[in-house]
C-alpha positions as MATLAB code, in Angstrom:
seq = 'TFGYDPANPIIKNFTFTADANDRIAIIGENGIGKTTLLKLLVGPGLHGLAPQFGTVKWAEKAKLGYYAQDHADDFASGENLTDWISGYVREGGYEGDDAETLIRGTLGRLLFKGDDVKKSVKVISGGEQGRMLFGKLMLQRKNVLLLDEPTNHMDMESIESLNSGIADFSGTLFFVSHDRAFVSSIATRILEIRGPGDIVDYRGTYEEYLASQGIE';
ca = [
     223.410  180.207    1.984;
     222.104  178.920    5.379;
     223.055  179.606    9.342;
     221.712  178.317   12.528;
     222.769  182.122   13.187;
     222.257  183.922    9.941;
     224.403  186.169   11.055;
     227.191  183.479   10.715;
     226.081  181.129    8.131;
     227.597  177.793    7.701;
     227.068  177.831    3.998;
     227.701  180.802    2.105;
     226.802  181.991   -2.136;
     227.350  177.904   -2.605;
     226.291  177.463   -6.143;
     226.412  174.009   -7.630;
     225.093  171.322  -10.025;
     224.932  167.736   -9.583;
     224.787  164.845  -12.704;
     222.546  162.090  -13.147;
     224.887  159.044  -11.351;
     227.351  161.528   -9.965;
     228.665  159.901   -6.727;
     229.769  163.083   -4.477;
     231.571  162.580   -1.085;
     230.972  165.720    1.300;
     234.011  166.059    3.437;
     235.855  168.308    5.625;
     236.807  168.748    9.305;
     234.260  167.831   12.076;
     231.851  170.817   12.947;
     232.496  172.291    9.283;
     229.024  171.898    7.831;
     228.974  168.676    6.021;
     225.577  167.390    7.458;
     224.185  170.834    7.053;
     224.903  170.591    3.440;
     223.641  167.347    2.997;
     220.365  168.214    4.557;
     219.572  171.319    2.804;
     219.853  169.047   -0.503;
     217.220  166.713    1.491;
     215.163  169.447    2.029;
     212.190  170.113    4.782;
     209.981  167.676    3.016;
     212.566  164.717    4.229;
     213.095  166.119    7.809;
     216.199  168.331    5.876;
     216.668  172.340    5.917;
     215.299  174.892    3.800;
     218.001  177.671    2.870;
     217.990  181.211    3.943;
     218.794  182.472    0.620;
     218.528  180.394   -2.737;
     217.099  177.574   -3.740;
     217.332  173.873   -3.886;
     215.761  172.020   -7.389;
     215.697  168.600   -8.007;
     214.665  167.128  -11.883;
     211.075  166.036  -11.808;
     212.267  162.474  -11.915;
     214.636  162.584   -8.780;
     213.203  160.474   -6.075;
     214.957  161.049   -2.882;
     216.355  158.364   -0.092;
     217.727  159.744    2.812;
     219.777  157.820    5.873;
     220.528  160.628    8.447;
     223.183  160.302   10.991;
     220.774  160.474   13.901;
     217.654  158.199   12.954;
     216.446  157.615   16.455;
     213.150  159.069   14.728;
     212.635  156.317   12.757;
     212.309  154.045   15.624;
     210.538  155.743   17.938;
     207.419  153.164   17.267;
     208.082  150.550   19.160;
     207.067  148.017   16.593;
     209.153  144.793   16.042;
     211.080  144.163   12.932;
     208.529  142.462   11.290;
     205.849  144.981   11.585;
     208.107  148.153   10.729;
     209.595  146.531    7.455;
     206.135  145.435    6.486;
     204.920  149.073    6.004;
     207.623  149.931    3.246;
     206.487  146.587    1.728;
     203.164  147.867    1.870;
     204.193  151.149    0.374;
     205.352  149.390   -2.344;
     202.232  147.762   -3.493;
     202.686  144.881   -2.462;
     200.224  142.653   -0.870;
     199.033  139.130   -0.116;
     202.063  136.193   -0.503;
     203.930  138.658   -2.071;
     204.461  140.901    0.285;
     205.197  138.282    2.821;
     207.845  136.652    0.875;
     209.190  140.087    0.164;
     209.235  141.050    4.105;
     210.782  137.670    5.190;
     213.131  137.931    2.180;
     214.388  141.561    3.323;
     214.508  140.838    6.518;
     216.894  137.933    5.826;
     219.061  139.999    3.756;
     219.445  142.200    6.282;
     220.600  139.366    8.916;
     217.458  139.229   10.779;
     216.188  135.702   11.131;
     214.306  133.065   13.809;
     213.166  135.231   16.393;
     215.304  138.343   16.075;
     212.307  139.531   13.494;
     210.046  139.855   16.438;
     212.123  142.046   18.524;
     211.026  145.677   19.363;
     212.834  148.397   16.802;
     213.203  150.492   20.070;
     215.710  147.769   21.433;
     218.019  146.791   18.629;
     221.793  148.619   18.237;
     223.070  151.329   16.203;
     224.255  148.970   13.633;
     221.067  147.133   13.358;
     219.216  150.365   12.838;
     221.215  150.890   10.184;
     221.036  147.827    8.311;
     216.700  148.226    8.995;
     217.075  151.922    7.106;
     219.017  150.562    4.120;
     216.489  147.914    3.884;
     213.474  150.473    4.049;
     215.443  152.314    1.087;
     215.974  149.102   -1.133;
     212.152  148.191   -0.791;
     211.365  152.148   -1.754;
     213.625  152.166   -4.762;
     214.796  156.013   -4.477;
     217.100  156.932   -7.445;
     218.947  159.769   -5.435;
     220.477  158.598   -2.246;
     221.782  160.857    0.469;
     223.768  159.011    3.278;
     225.295  160.720    6.174;
     227.736  158.689    7.807;
     226.430  155.204    6.816;
     229.108  153.348    7.810;
     228.922  154.758   11.647;
     228.076  151.259   13.844;
     229.053  148.620   11.056;
     231.347  145.851   11.085;
     233.751  145.313    8.051;
     231.443  142.358    7.193;
     228.385  144.988    6.684;
     230.353  147.803    5.067;
     231.812  145.445    2.187;
     228.017  144.671    1.786;
     227.237  148.342    1.580;
     230.088  148.847   -0.856;
     228.887  145.970   -3.221;
     225.341  147.133   -2.892;
     226.401  150.651   -3.719;
     228.132  149.647   -6.750;
     225.112  148.052   -8.344;
     223.094  151.065   -7.636;
     222.452  153.042  -10.695;
     221.173  156.137   -9.318;
     222.796  159.353   -8.071;
     224.823  159.251   -4.642;
     225.766  161.864   -2.230;
     227.265  160.761    1.193;
     229.010  162.268    4.398;
     231.805  160.021    5.496;
     234.736  160.002    7.665;
     235.955  156.603    6.484;
     238.848  157.382    3.746;
     238.662  153.718    2.913;
     234.958  154.154    1.463;
     235.300  157.440    0.054;
     238.309  155.869   -2.104;
     235.852  152.946   -3.460;
     232.979  154.891   -4.377;
     233.377  158.704   -4.775;
     233.870  160.195   -8.659;
     233.357  163.654   -7.372;
     234.536  165.297   -3.845;
     232.922  168.355   -2.220;
     235.556  169.459    0.326;
     233.794  172.492    2.693;
     237.054  174.426    3.782;
     234.570  177.545    5.498;
     231.307  179.352    4.643;
     232.245  180.610    1.605;
     235.202  178.008    0.404;
     233.495  174.835   -1.221;
     235.992  172.884   -3.647;
     234.148  171.002   -6.192;
     236.403  168.493   -7.461;
     235.727  166.171  -10.498;
     237.622  162.807   -9.758;
     238.185  160.109   -7.555;
     239.425  160.946   -4.003;
     243.191  159.693   -4.824;
     243.131  162.068   -7.593;
     242.039  164.952   -5.456;
     244.729  164.258   -2.735;
     246.949  164.295   -5.463;
     245.910  167.991   -6.823;
     246.308  169.074   -3.429;
     249.771  167.654   -3.098;
     248.542  165.581   -0.139;
     249.791  161.417   -0.531;
];
């Protein structure tokens, strides 16, 4: 149970078990609590939230990677793109020529080439920030991803690349999205938040869920 005002919980008495390799879409109307639920799953250690009542317990082998909807804090340093991404390369234990090759290769995969890599992270667009964050997640090699509106600020080509990347991802995925096509192409399980004590847990695709609700 959680509420920013404890007297008015947004999430109430919610019990849930996720299985390895689930691809869980968190859906619902604006302001209903989707981001709040995702932040509760993330936990305070990754700048998420702690529940007022109850606990969130992950398996020991779970390594969480979080893509926040508002990621300005990730880019407050003012480093250039090369230095920013190199921090996560070093975190992965790469050094010397291996690190340099990985830095250039990662920035290239994220469509940053030439003088682009010298730009400050403070001046890049929202879509470019998103690409950099996915680079960070790739380098960290997490096995649980929690993504909040990952297709915001993305063009169709980037969304298609994200789709194919997620198709190759062998871990567990939680994501919040308003993009029906994106949800349809990825989700194997649906959590629909309808109110503080009303969260529907449906095991199946988005189309199957809509059909179960009598919606075309």
